[in-house]
PDB file of C-alpha atoms and ligand atoms in Angstrom:
ATOM      1  CA  UNK A 100     -12.243 -14.205  18.075  1.00  0.00           C
ATOM      2  CA  UNK A 101      -9.877 -14.485  21.051  1.00  0.00           C
ATOM      3  CA  UNK A 102      -6.200 -13.700  20.481  1.00  0.00           C
ATOM      4  CA  UNK A 103      -3.450 -14.683  22.950  1.00  0.00           C
ATOM      5  CA  UNK A 104      -1.899 -11.552  24.555  1.00  0.00           C
ATOM      6  CA  UNK A 105       1.354 -11.885  22.646  1.00  0.00           C
ATOM      7  CA  UNK A 106      -0.589 -12.459  19.420  1.00  0.00           C
ATOM      8  CA  UNK A 107       0.688 -10.622  16.432  1.00  0.00           C
ATOM      9  CA  UNK A 108      -1.641  -9.111  13.892  1.00  0.00           C
ATOM     10  CA  UNK A 109      -0.618  -8.403  10.299  1.00  0.00           C
ATOM     11  CA  UNK A 110      -2.880  -6.135   8.287  1.00  0.00           C
ATOM     12  CA  UNK A 111      -2.509  -5.679   4.514  1.00  0.00           C
ATOM     13  CA  UNK A 112      -4.256  -2.743   2.865  1.00  0.00           C
ATOM     14  CA  UNK A 113      -4.834  -1.799  -0.769  1.00  0.00           C
ATOM     15  CA  UNK A 114      -6.353   1.068  -2.710  1.00  0.00           C
ATOM     16  CA  UNK A 115      -9.850   0.213  -1.413  1.00  0.00           C
ATOM     17  CA  UNK A 116      -9.083   1.577   2.067  1.00  0.00           C
ATOM     18  CA  UNK A 117      -8.369   5.005   0.563  1.00  0.00           C
ATOM     19  CA  UNK A 118     -11.363   4.970  -1.827  1.00  0.00           C
ATOM     20  CA  UNK A 119     -13.733   6.675   0.643  1.00  0.00           C
ATOM     21  CA  UNK A 120     -11.144   9.389   1.198  1.00  0.00           C
ATOM     22  CA  UNK A 121     -11.586  10.240  -2.480  1.00  0.00           C
ATOM     23  CA  UNK A 122      -8.498   8.571  -3.983  1.00  0.00           C
ATOM     24  CA  UNK A 123      -9.376   6.483  -7.060  1.00  0.00           C
ATOM     25  CA  UNK A 124      -8.565   2.808  -6.911  1.00  0.00           C
ATOM     26  CA  UNK A 125      -6.816   1.073  -9.820  1.00  0.00           C
ATOM     27  CA  UNK A 126      -9.944  -0.953 -10.550  1.00  0.00           C
ATOM     28  CA  UNK A 127     -12.182   2.151 -10.593  1.00  0.00           C
ATOM     29  CA  UNK A 128     -10.205   3.432 -13.534  1.00  0.00           C
ATOM     30  CA  UNK A 129     -10.107  -0.109 -14.948  1.00  0.00           C
ATOM     31  CA  UNK A 130      -6.396   0.091 -14.279  1.00  0.00           C
ATOM     32  CA  UNK A 131      -6.149   3.027 -16.674  1.00  0.00           C
ATOM     33  CA  UNK A 132      -4.675   6.504 -16.450  1.00  0.00           C
ATOM     34  CA  UNK A 133      -4.885   8.919 -19.408  1.00  0.00           C
ATOM     35  CA  UNK A 134      -5.745   5.805 -21.460  1.00  0.00           C
ATOM     36  CA  UNK A 135      -2.462   4.178 -20.452  1.00  0.00           C
ATOM     37  CA  UNK A 136      -2.566   0.852 -18.568  1.00  0.00           C
ATOM     38  CA  UNK A 137      -1.037   1.439 -15.137  1.00  0.00           C
ATOM     39  CA  UNK A 138       1.156  -1.583 -15.717  1.00  0.00           C
ATOM     40  CA  UNK A 139       2.578   0.253 -18.736  1.00  0.00           C
ATOM     41  CA  UNK A 140       3.297   3.504 -16.884  1.00  0.00           C
ATOM     42  CA  UNK A 141       4.427   2.125 -13.512  1.00  0.00           C
ATOM     43  CA  UNK A 142       7.523   0.364 -14.886  1.00  0.00           C
ATOM     44  CA  UNK A 143      11.281   1.109 -15.086  1.00  0.00           C
ATOM     45  CA  UNK A 144      11.047   0.745 -18.877  1.00  0.00           C
ATOM     46  CA  UNK A 145       8.354   3.445 -19.094  1.00  0.00           C
ATOM     47  CA  UNK A 146      10.510   5.744 -16.947  1.00  0.00           C
ATOM     48  CA  UNK A 147      13.537   5.093 -19.155  1.00  0.00           C
ATOM     49  CA  UNK A 148      11.679   5.682 -22.435  1.00  0.00           C
ATOM     50  CA  UNK A 149       9.325   8.467 -21.365  1.00  0.00           C
ATOM     51  CA  UNK A 150      10.309  10.006 -18.014  1.00  0.00           C
ATOM     52  CA  UNK A 151       8.087  13.045 -18.569  1.00  0.00           C
ATOM     53  CA  UNK A 152       4.977  10.819 -18.866  1.00  0.00           C
ATOM     54  CA  UNK A 153       5.851   8.882 -15.710  1.00  0.00           C
ATOM     55  CA  UNK A 154       6.696  12.079 -13.781  1.00  0.00           C
ATOM     56  CA  UNK A 155       3.319  13.503 -14.874  1.00  0.00           C
ATOM     57  CA  UNK A 156       1.528  10.353 -13.639  1.00  0.00           C
ATOM     58  CA  UNK A 157       3.064  10.714 -10.169  1.00  0.00           C
ATOM     59  CA  UNK A 158       2.989  14.531  -9.997  1.00  0.00           C
ATOM     60  CA  UNK A 159      -0.771  14.425 -10.614  1.00  0.00           C
ATOM     61  CA  UNK A 160      -1.316  11.875  -7.802  1.00  0.00           C
ATOM     62  CA  UNK A 161       1.107  13.646  -5.431  1.00  0.00           C
ATOM     63  CA  UNK A 162      -0.763  16.949  -5.976  1.00  0.00           C
ATOM     64  CA  UNK A 163      -4.072  15.328  -4.961  1.00  0.00           C
ATOM     65  CA  UNK A 164      -2.848  14.230  -1.503  1.00  0.00           C
ATOM     66  CA  UNK A 165      -3.165  17.515   0.466  1.00  0.00           C
ATOM     67  CA  UNK A 166      -6.872  17.726  -0.443  1.00  0.00           C
ATOM     68  CA  UNK A 167      -7.823  14.266   0.895  1.00  0.00           C
ATOM     69  CA  UNK A 168      -8.003  13.102   4.499  1.00  0.00           C
ATOM     70  CA  UNK A 169      -7.611   9.777   6.318  1.00  0.00           C
ATOM     71  CA  UNK A 170     -11.001   8.096   6.791  1.00  0.00           C
ATOM     72  CA  UNK A 171     -12.522   6.099   9.683  1.00  0.00           C
ATOM     73  CA  UNK A 172     -10.822   2.913   8.461  1.00  0.00           C
ATOM     74  CA  UNK A 173      -7.318   4.466   8.532  1.00  0.00           C
ATOM     75  CA  UNK A 174      -8.053   5.938  11.976  1.00  0.00           C
ATOM     76  CA  UNK A 175      -9.353   2.619  13.339  1.00  0.00           C
ATOM     77  CA  UNK A 176      -6.152   0.806  12.316  1.00  0.00           C
ATOM     78  CA  UNK A 177      -4.060   3.500  14.022  1.00  0.00           C
ATOM     79  CA  UNK A 178      -6.203   3.023  17.167  1.00  0.00           C
ATOM     80  CA  UNK A 179      -5.612  -0.747  17.078  1.00  0.00           C
ATOM     81  CA  UNK A 180      -1.845  -0.172  16.978  1.00  0.00           C
ATOM     82  CA  UNK A 181      -2.034   2.359  19.834  1.00  0.00           C
ATOM     83  CA  UNK A 182      -4.078   0.041  22.055  1.00  0.00           C
ATOM     84  CA  UNK A 183      -2.104  -3.105  21.207  1.00  0.00           C
ATOM     85  CA  UNK A 184       1.452  -1.701  21.189  1.00  0.00           C
ATOM     86  CA  UNK A 185       3.994  -3.987  19.509  1.00  0.00           C
ATOM     87  CA  UNK A 186       1.320  -6.415  18.302  1.00  0.00           C
ATOM     88  CA  UNK A 187       0.290  -4.874  14.984  1.00  0.00           C
ATOM     89  CA  UNK A 188       2.203  -4.596  11.696  1.00  0.00           C
ATOM     90  CA  UNK A 189       0.437  -2.643   8.961  1.00  0.00           C
ATOM     91  CA  UNK A 190       1.662  -3.446   5.442  1.00  0.00           C
ATOM     92  CA  UNK A 191       0.206  -1.174   2.792  1.00  0.00           C
ATOM     93  CA  UNK A 192       0.406  -1.430  -0.985  1.00  0.00           C
ATOM     94  CA  UNK A 193      -0.760   2.169  -1.120  1.00  0.00           C
ATOM     95  CA  UNK A 194       1.685   4.928  -1.951  1.00  0.00           C
ATOM     96  CA  UNK A 195      -0.513   7.645  -0.388  1.00  0.00           C
ATOM     97  CA  UNK A 196       0.241   9.009   3.106  1.00  0.00           C
ATOM     98  CA  UNK A 197      -3.184   8.446   4.673  1.00  0.00           C
ATOM     99  CA  UNK A 198      -2.081   5.691   7.099  1.00  0.00           C
ATOM    100  CA  UNK A 199       0.841   7.911   8.181  1.00  0.00           C
ATOM    101  CA  UNK A 200      -1.451  10.912   8.727  1.00  0.00           C
ATOM    102  CA  UNK A 201      -3.963   8.697  10.607  1.00  0.00           C
ATOM    103  CA  UNK A 202      -1.164   7.905  13.106  1.00  0.00           C
ATOM    104  CA  UNK A 203      -0.036   4.396  12.120  1.00  0.00           C
ATOM    105  CA  UNK A 204       3.676   3.987  12.916  1.00  0.00           C
ATOM    106  CA  UNK A 205       4.482   0.285  12.666  1.00  0.00           C
ATOM    107  CA  UNK A 206       3.850   0.655   8.941  1.00  0.00           C
ATOM    108  CA  UNK A 207       5.529  -0.714   5.810  1.00  0.00           C
ATOM    109  CA  UNK A 208       4.882   0.965   2.450  1.00  0.00           C
ATOM    110  CA  UNK A 209       5.857  -2.124   0.431  1.00  0.00           C
ATOM    111  CA  UNK A 210       5.284  -0.319  -2.903  1.00  0.00           C
ATOM    112  CA  UNK A 211       6.972   2.929  -1.870  1.00  0.00           C
ATOM    113  CA  UNK A 212       5.617   6.399  -1.151  1.00  0.00           C
ATOM    114  CA  UNK A 213       4.348   9.210  -3.400  1.00  0.00           C
ATOM    115  CA  UNK A 214       5.844  11.883  -1.108  1.00  0.00           C
ATOM    116  CA  UNK A 215       9.379  10.523  -1.413  1.00  0.00           C
ATOM    117  CA  UNK A 216      11.986  10.577  -4.192  1.00  0.00           C
ATOM    118  CA  UNK A 217      15.080   8.448  -4.821  1.00  0.00           C
ATOM    119  CA  UNK A 218      18.383   9.685  -6.259  1.00  0.00           C
ATOM    120  CA  UNK A 219      19.565   7.761  -9.335  1.00  0.00           C
ATOM    121  CA  UNK A 220      23.199   8.592  -8.453  1.00  0.00           C
ATOM    122  CA  UNK A 221      23.623   8.246  -4.667  1.00  0.00           C
ATOM    123  CA  UNK A 222      20.387   6.268  -4.122  1.00  0.00           C
ATOM    124  CA  UNK A 223      19.346   8.506  -1.211  1.00  0.00           C
ATOM    125  CA  UNK A 224      15.612   8.366  -0.394  1.00  0.00           C
ATOM    126  CA  UNK A 225      14.299  11.855   0.332  1.00  0.00           C
ATOM    127  CA  UNK A 226      11.057  13.615   1.204  1.00  0.00           C
ATOM    128  CA  UNK A 227       9.687  15.114  -2.002  1.00  0.00           C
ATOM    129  CA  UNK A 228       6.213  16.668  -1.550  1.00  0.00           C
ATOM    130  CA  UNK A 229       6.293  18.780  -4.710  1.00  0.00           C
ATOM    131  CA  UNK A 230       6.409  18.074  -8.438  1.00  0.00           C
ATOM    132  CA  UNK A 231       9.389  16.116  -9.784  1.00  0.00           C
ATOM    133  CA  UNK A 232      10.806  16.272 -13.303  1.00  0.00           C
ATOM    134  CA  UNK A 233      13.985  15.576 -15.251  1.00  0.00           C
ATOM    135  CA  UNK A 234      15.505  18.824 -13.939  1.00  0.00           C
ATOM    136  CA  UNK A 235      14.942  17.887 -10.261  1.00  0.00           C
ATOM    137  CA  UNK A 236      18.286  17.340  -8.545  1.00  0.00           C
ATOM    138  CA  UNK A 237      19.183  15.340  -5.450  1.00  0.00           C
ATOM    139  CA  UNK A 238      19.670  17.679  -2.440  1.00  0.00           C
ATOM    140  CA  UNK A 239      21.958  15.055  -0.844  1.00  0.00           C
ATOM    141  CA  UNK A 240      24.618  14.599  -3.560  1.00  0.00           C
ATOM    142  CA  UNK A 241      23.557  17.747  -5.471  1.00  0.00           C
ATOM    143  CA  UNK A 242      24.052  16.079  -8.849  1.00  0.00           C
ATOM    144  CA  UNK A 243      21.840  13.019  -9.252  1.00  0.00           C
ATOM    145  CA  UNK A 244      18.552  13.005 -11.138  1.00  0.00           C
ATOM    146  CA  UNK A 245      15.515  11.766  -9.215  1.00  0.00           C
ATOM    147  CA  UNK A 246      12.862   9.082  -9.669  1.00  0.00           C
ATOM    148  CA  UNK A 247       9.696   8.613  -7.618  1.00  0.00           C
ATOM    149  CA  UNK A 248      10.341   6.350  -4.585  1.00  0.00           C
ATOM    150  CA  UNK A 249       7.808   3.894  -5.965  1.00  0.00           C
ATOM    151  CA  UNK A 250       8.166   0.131  -6.539  1.00  0.00           C
ATOM    152  CA  UNK A 251       7.242  -0.375 -10.196  1.00  0.00           C
ATOM    153  CA  UNK A 252       6.045  -3.580 -11.847  1.00  0.00           C
ATOM    154  CA  UNK A 253       9.026  -5.878 -12.255  1.00  0.00           C
ATOM    155  CA  UNK A 254      10.806  -4.347  -9.232  1.00  0.00           C
ATOM    156  CA  UNK A 255      11.176  -6.016  -5.842  1.00  0.00           C
ATOM    157  CA  UNK A 256       8.830  -4.616  -3.150  1.00  0.00           C
ATOM    158  CA  UNK A 257      10.356  -3.125   0.020  1.00  0.00           C
ATOM    159  CA  UNK A 258      11.000  -4.904   3.353  1.00  0.00           C
ATOM    160  CA  UNK A 259       9.920  -8.325   2.047  1.00  0.00           C
ATOM    161  CA  UNK A 260      11.942 -10.280   4.662  1.00  0.00           C
ATOM    162  CA  UNK A 261      10.366  -8.311   7.516  1.00  0.00           C
ATOM    163  CA  UNK A 262       6.904  -8.899   6.011  1.00  0.00           C
ATOM    164  CA  UNK A 263       7.347 -12.662   5.520  1.00  0.00           C
ATOM    165  CA  UNK A 264       8.737 -13.049   9.060  1.00  0.00           C
ATOM    166  CA  UNK A 265       5.665 -11.266  10.449  1.00  0.00           C
ATOM    167  CA  UNK A 266       3.311 -13.365   8.310  1.00  0.00           C
ATOM    168  CA  UNK A 267       4.884 -16.640   9.485  1.00  0.00           C
ATOM    169  CA  UNK A 268       4.483 -15.646  13.136  1.00  0.00           C
ATOM    170  CA  UNK A 269       1.121 -13.908  13.138  1.00  0.00           C
ATOM    171  CA  UNK A 270      -2.081 -15.126  14.810  1.00  0.00           C
ATOM    172  CA  UNK A 271      -4.285 -12.984  12.588  1.00  0.00           C
ATOM    173  CA  UNK A 272      -3.890 -11.804   8.971  1.00  0.00           C
ATOM    174  CA  UNK A 273      -6.467  -9.387   7.605  1.00  0.00           C
ATOM    175  CA  UNK A 274      -6.515  -8.005   4.042  1.00  0.00           C
ATOM    176  CA  UNK A 275      -8.500  -4.798   3.555  1.00  0.00           C
ATOM    177  CA  UNK A 276      -9.522  -3.191   0.247  1.00  0.00           C
ATOM    178  CA  UNK A 277      -7.206  -5.074  -2.075  1.00  0.00           C
ATOM    179  CA  UNK A 278      -8.270  -6.889  -5.234  1.00  0.00           C
ATOM    180  CA  UNK A 279      -5.615  -9.598  -5.071  1.00  0.00           C
ATOM    181  CA  UNK A 280      -4.373  -8.800  -8.584  1.00  0.00           C
ATOM    182  CA  UNK A 281      -0.823  -7.824  -7.692  1.00  0.00           C
ATOM    183  CA  UNK A 282       1.850 -10.183  -6.392  1.00  0.00           C
ATOM    184  CA  UNK A 283       3.632 -10.783  -4.069  1.00  0.00           C
ATOM    185  CA  UNK A 284       1.011  -9.011  -1.848  1.00  0.00           C
ATOM    186  CA  UNK A 285      -1.803 -11.196  -3.202  1.00  0.00           C
ATOM    187  CA  UNK A 286       0.141 -14.262  -2.064  1.00  0.00           C
ATOM    188  CA  UNK A 287       0.615 -13.125   1.567  1.00  0.00           C
ATOM    189  CA  UNK A 288      -2.454 -15.062   2.739  1.00  0.00           C
ATOM    190  CA  UNK A 289      -0.670 -18.266   1.658  1.00  0.00           C
ATOM    191  CA  UNK A 290       2.439 -17.357   3.692  1.00  0.00           C
ATOM    192  CA  UNK A 291       0.831 -17.326   7.160  1.00  0.00           C
ATOM    193  CA  UNK A 292       1.380 -20.124   9.690  1.00  0.00           C
ATOM    194  CA  UNK A 293      -1.098 -23.004  10.066  1.00  0.00           C
ATOM    195  CA  UNK A 294      -2.633 -21.500  13.251  1.00  0.00           C
ATOM    196  CA  UNK A 295      -3.295 -18.041  11.833  1.00  0.00           C
ATOM    197  CA  UNK A 296      -6.816 -16.799  11.307  1.00  0.00           C
ATOM    198  CA  UNK A 297      -7.329 -15.058   7.965  1.00  0.00           C
ATOM    199  CA  UNK A 298      -9.995 -12.466   7.215  1.00  0.00           C
ATOM    200  CA  UNK A 299     -10.737 -10.475   4.054  1.00  0.00           C
ATOM    201  CA  UNK A 300     -12.601  -7.160   4.336  1.00  0.00           C
ATOM    202  CA  UNK A 301     -13.671  -5.815   0.955  1.00  0.00           C
ATOM    203  CA  UNK A 302     -16.574  -4.419  -1.054  1.00  0.00           C
ATOM    204  CA  UNK A 303     -16.464  -7.608  -3.119  1.00  0.00           C
ATOM    205  CA  UNK A 304     -14.509 -10.871  -3.019  1.00  0.00           C
ATOM    206  CA  UNK A 305     -10.903 -10.432  -4.193  1.00  0.00           C
ATOM    207  CA  UNK A 306      -9.163 -12.696  -6.689  1.00  0.00           C
ATOM    208  CA  UNK A 307      -7.729 -14.665  -3.773  1.00  0.00           C
ATOM    209  CA  UNK A 308     -10.906 -14.686  -1.643  1.00  0.00           C
ATOM    210  CA  UNK A 309     -10.985 -18.502  -1.547  1.00  0.00           C
ATOM    211  CA  UNK A 310      -7.733 -18.542   0.445  1.00  0.00           C
ATOM    212  CA  UNK A 311      -9.309 -16.646   3.374  1.00  0.00           C
ATOM    213  CA  UNK A 312     -11.207 -18.346   6.214  1.00  0.00           C
ATOM    214  CA  UNK A 313     -13.552 -15.417   6.709  1.00  0.00           C
ATOM    215  CA  UNK A 314     -15.022 -12.641   4.533  1.00  0.00           C
ATOM    216  CA  UNK A 315     -16.669  -9.409   5.546  1.00  0.00           C
ATOM    217  CA  UNK A 316     -18.379  -7.456   2.766  1.00  0.00           C
ATOM    218  CA  UNK A 317     -18.942  -3.735   2.792  1.00  0.00           C
ATOM    219  CA  UNK A 318     -17.187  -0.381   2.711  1.00  0.00           C
ATOM    220  CA  UNK A 319     -13.975  -0.117   4.735  1.00  0.00           C
ATOM    221  CA  UNK A 320     -15.230   2.837   6.778  1.00  0.00           C
ATOM    222  CA  UNK A 321     -17.978   0.569   8.186  1.00  0.00           C
ATOM    223  CA  UNK A 322     -16.170  -2.777   8.365  1.00  0.00           C
ATOM    224  CA  UNK A 323     -12.804  -1.691   9.792  1.00  0.00           C
ATOM    225  CA  UNK A 324     -13.924   0.299  12.862  1.00  0.00           C
ATOM    226  CA  UNK A 325     -16.287  -2.580  13.794  1.00  0.00           C
ATOM    227  CA  UNK A 326     -13.524  -5.158  13.219  1.00  0.00           C
ATOM    228  CA  UNK A 327     -11.064  -3.191  15.375  1.00  0.00           C
ATOM    229  CA  UNK A 328     -13.657  -2.705  18.152  1.00  0.00           C
ATOM    230  CA  UNK A 329     -14.236  -6.475  18.144  1.00  0.00           C
ATOM    231  CA  UNK A 330     -10.496  -7.200  18.389  1.00  0.00           C
ATOM    232  CA  UNK A 331     -10.056  -4.709  21.218  1.00  0.00           C
ATOM    233  CA  UNK A 332     -13.058  -6.046  23.135  1.00  0.00           C
ATOM    234  CA  UNK A 333     -11.535  -9.505  23.377  1.00  0.00           C
ATOM    235  CA  UNK A 334      -8.317 -10.759  24.893  1.00  0.00           C
TER     236      UNK A 334
HETATM  237  C1  BV8 B 557       7.652  -8.475  -8.209  1.00  0.00           C
HETATM  238  C2  BV8 B 557       3.120   1.307  -7.131  1.00  0.00           C
HETATM  239  C3  BV8 B 557       9.469  -9.996  -8.022  1.00  0.00           C
HETATM  240  C4  BV8 B 557       2.839   1.902  -8.454  1.00  0.00           C
HETATM  241  C5  BV8 B 557       2.313  -0.913  -7.504  1.00  0.00           C
HETATM  242  C6  BV8 B 557       4.024 -10.570 -15.666  1.00  0.00           C
HETATM  243  C7  BV8 B 557       5.000  -9.663 -16.028  1.00  0.00           C
HETATM  244  C8  BV8 B 557       5.696  -8.890 -15.098  1.00  0.00           C
HETATM  245  C9  BV8 B 557       5.419  -9.019 -13.751  1.00  0.00           C
HETATM  246  C10 BV8 B 557       4.440  -9.924 -13.393  1.00  0.00           C
HETATM  247  C11 BV8 B 557       3.748 -10.695 -14.318  1.00  0.00           C
HETATM  248  N1  BV8 B 557       2.847 -11.462 -13.642  1.00  0.00           N
HETATM  249  C12 BV8 B 557       2.959 -11.201 -12.330  1.00  0.00           C
HETATM  250  C13 BV8 B 557       3.924 -10.283 -12.181  1.00  0.00           C
HETATM  251  C14 BV8 B 557       4.355  -9.723 -10.943  1.00  0.00           C
HETATM  252  C15 BV8 B 557       3.750  -8.331 -10.830  1.00  0.00           C
HETATM  253  C16 BV8 B 557       2.239  -8.431 -10.796  1.00  0.00           C
HETATM  254  O1  BV8 B 557       1.691  -8.901  -9.832  1.00  0.00           O
HETATM  255  N2  BV8 B 557       1.580  -7.985 -11.890  1.00  0.00           N
HETATM  256  C17 BV8 B 557       0.130  -8.058 -11.941  1.00  0.00           C
HETATM  257  C18 BV8 B 557      -0.415  -6.882 -12.743  1.00  0.00           C
HETATM  258  C19 BV8 B 557      -0.239  -9.390 -12.606  1.00  0.00           C
HETATM  259  N3  BV8 B 557       4.251  -7.834  -9.591  1.00  0.00           N
HETATM  260  C20 BV8 B 557       5.399  -7.132  -9.567  1.00  0.00           C
HETATM  261  O2  BV8 B 557       6.019  -6.810 -10.554  1.00  0.00           O
HETATM  262  C21 BV8 B 557       5.911  -6.811  -8.187  1.00  0.00           C
HETATM  263  N4  BV8 B 557       7.282  -7.196  -8.085  1.00  0.00           N
HETATM  264  O3  BV8 B 557       6.906  -9.393  -8.460  1.00  0.00           O
HETATM  265  O4  BV8 B 557       9.015  -8.632  -8.023  1.00  0.00           O
HETATM  266  C22 BV8 B 557       9.646 -10.424  -6.614  1.00  0.00           C
HETATM  267  C23 BV8 B 557       8.521 -10.742  -5.841  1.00  0.00           C
HETATM  268  C24 BV8 B 557       8.685 -11.167  -4.540  1.00  0.00           C
HETATM  269  C25 BV8 B 557       9.956 -11.266  -4.015  1.00  0.00           C
HETATM  270  C26 BV8 B 557      11.039 -10.918  -4.787  1.00  0.00           C
HETATM  271  C27 BV8 B 557      10.899 -10.508  -6.099  1.00  0.00           C
HETATM  272  C28 BV8 B 557       5.831  -5.315  -7.912  1.00  0.00           C
HETATM  273  C29 BV8 B 557       4.394  -4.897  -7.875  1.00  0.00           C
HETATM  274  C30 BV8 B 557       4.322  -3.451  -7.400  1.00  0.00           C
HETATM  275  C31 BV8 B 557       3.697  -2.620  -8.497  1.00  0.00           C
HETATM  276  N5  BV8 B 557       3.475  -1.291  -7.948  1.00  0.00           N
HETATM  277  N6  BV8 B 557       2.155   0.277  -6.934  1.00  0.00           N
HETATM  278  C32 BV8 B 557       1.779   2.934  -8.328  1.00  0.00           C
HETATM  279  O5  BV8 B 557       0.968   2.882  -7.357  1.00  0.00           O
HETATM  280  O6  BV8 B 557       1.757   3.795  -9.209  1.00  0.00           O
HETATM  281  S1  BV8 B 557       0.983  -1.953  -7.546  1.00  0.00           S
HETATM  282  C33 BV8 B 557      -0.409  -0.986  -7.617  1.00  0.00           C
HETATM  283  O7  BV8 B 557      -1.476  -1.777  -8.076  1.00  0.00           O
HETATM  284  C34 BV8 B 557      -0.849  -0.555  -6.264  1.00  0.00           C
HETATM  285  O8  BV8 B 557       0.191  -0.257  -5.392  1.00  0.00           O
HETATM  286  C35 BV8 B 557      -1.658  -1.718  -5.771  1.00  0.00           C
HETATM  287  O9  BV8 B 557      -0.846  -2.592  -5.065  1.00  0.00           O
HETATM  288  C36 BV8 B 557      -2.056  -2.399  -7.030  1.00  0.00           C
HETATM  289  C37 BV8 B 557      -3.548  -2.304  -7.151  1.00  0.00           C
HETATM  290  O10 BV8 B 557      -4.026  -3.227  -6.211  1.00  0.00           O
HETATM  291  P1  BV8 B 557      -5.082  -2.828  -5.086  1.00  0.00           P
HETATM  292  O11 BV8 B 557      -4.429  -2.011  -4.049  1.00  0.00           O
HETATM  293  O12 BV8 B 557      -5.685  -4.104  -4.679  1.00  0.00           O
HETATM  294  O13 BV8 B 557      -6.139  -1.886  -5.794  1.00  0.00           O
HETATM  295  P2  BV8 B 557      -7.257  -2.310  -6.809  1.00  0.00           P
HETATM  296  O14 BV8 B 557      -7.778  -1.051  -7.408  1.00  0.00           O
HETATM  297  O15 BV8 B 557      -6.743  -3.399  -7.699  1.00  0.00           O
HETATM  298  O16 BV8 B 557      -8.403  -2.976  -5.895  1.00  0.00           O
HETATM  299  C38 BV8 B 557      -9.134  -2.171  -5.002  1.00  0.00           C
HETATM  300  C39 BV8 B 557      -9.920  -3.120  -4.118  1.00  0.00           C
HETATM  301  O17 BV8 B 557     -10.590  -2.342  -3.129  1.00  0.00           O
HETATM  302  C40 BV8 B 557     -10.991  -3.904  -4.856  1.00  0.00           C
HETATM  303  O18 BV8 B 557     -10.983  -5.238  -4.411  1.00  0.00           O
HETATM  304  C41 BV8 B 557     -12.292  -3.210  -4.454  1.00  0.00           C
HETATM  305  O19 BV8 B 557     -13.370  -4.130  -4.368  1.00  0.00           O
HETATM  306  C42 BV8 B 557     -11.936  -2.713  -3.077  1.00  0.00           C
HETATM  307  N7  BV8 B 557     -12.675  -1.516  -2.654  1.00  0.00           N
HETATM  308  C43 BV8 B 557     -13.016  -0.444  -3.408  1.00  0.00           C
HETATM  309  N8  BV8 B 557     -13.654   0.469  -2.627  1.00  0.00           N
HETATM  310  C44 BV8 B 557     -13.710  -0.054  -1.368  1.00  0.00           C
HETATM  311  C45 BV8 B 557     -13.087  -1.312  -1.380  1.00  0.00           C
HETATM  312  N9  BV8 B 557     -12.991  -2.086  -0.281  1.00  0.00           N
HETATM  313  C46 BV8 B 557     -13.506  -1.589   0.858  1.00  0.00           C
HETATM  314  N10 BV8 B 557     -14.120  -0.388   0.950  1.00  0.00           N
HETATM  315  C47 BV8 B 557     -14.238   0.398  -0.134  1.00  0.00           C
HETATM  316  N11 BV8 B 557     -14.845   1.588  -0.031  1.00  0.00           N
END
């Protein structure tokens, strides 16, 4: 696959890229957590009615991060960005920090980040590596209560304009480890220009597999390093 020098590459990742690092995907748990459907916990309504439950859901996942490491797929994507400076935009649906720790910088966490909090009063977005609860107070305005800096179902994902601009102009769109259940991310493959090549890398075909020109099946830690090596070998 030859890409013109100024080609731009947009990569979308989902929970599947972090699976081999030991973080459960949403499908693994059949979309369940403590017998709650994720869609029922990851919503503004759930936070309003039962903040303690929602804080527990995110505290548990935030606590698991220090014990997991980026895997070969995260590292390969960071290598691609390093060796093709300015050409790669990585859009992740994941709220873990594994792409960040792997070294990716041109990175959009479209569904937010576990290690950040948002003040309900002054709306500041802050680093928040520890547990959060109703007593947590905003260090910026010193009075506001905090919520996880997470995009819940029914909320608008972050940096959508930047993402759609990159999709329209890219020469290559690759989706890695995402089931294609959740929109608008699942619709990104339909937003690329007519010239773009589209590739899906996944253990199994996603719900939107038919919209991709090419499929590669297997675990991300095998597929992604090989895919990146192929991209870097060609000009
Ligand atoms: C929006 C943060 C408007 C939370 C997440 C009806 C009612 C209400 C809303 C809707 C509705 N119908 C549709 C909607 C829209 C809704 C939606 O899509 N709902 C779904 C359930 C139908 N979407 C929204 O509400 C979004 N907002 O629409 O706003 C708008 C839109 C555009 C412009 C303006 C306004 C907001 C959605 C964000 C929700 N927040 N995350 C949290 O994490 O706690 S989504 C959450 O679930 C994750 O972030 C992730 O994105 C998603 C799960 O998807 P995946 O990442 O794909 O993970 P999954 O487990 O599903 O799949 C794993 C894949 O990996 C599988 O394919 C598997 O085969 C593969 N895999 C596994 N192991 C490996 C592997 N692949 C490779 N190697 C391996 N080793």
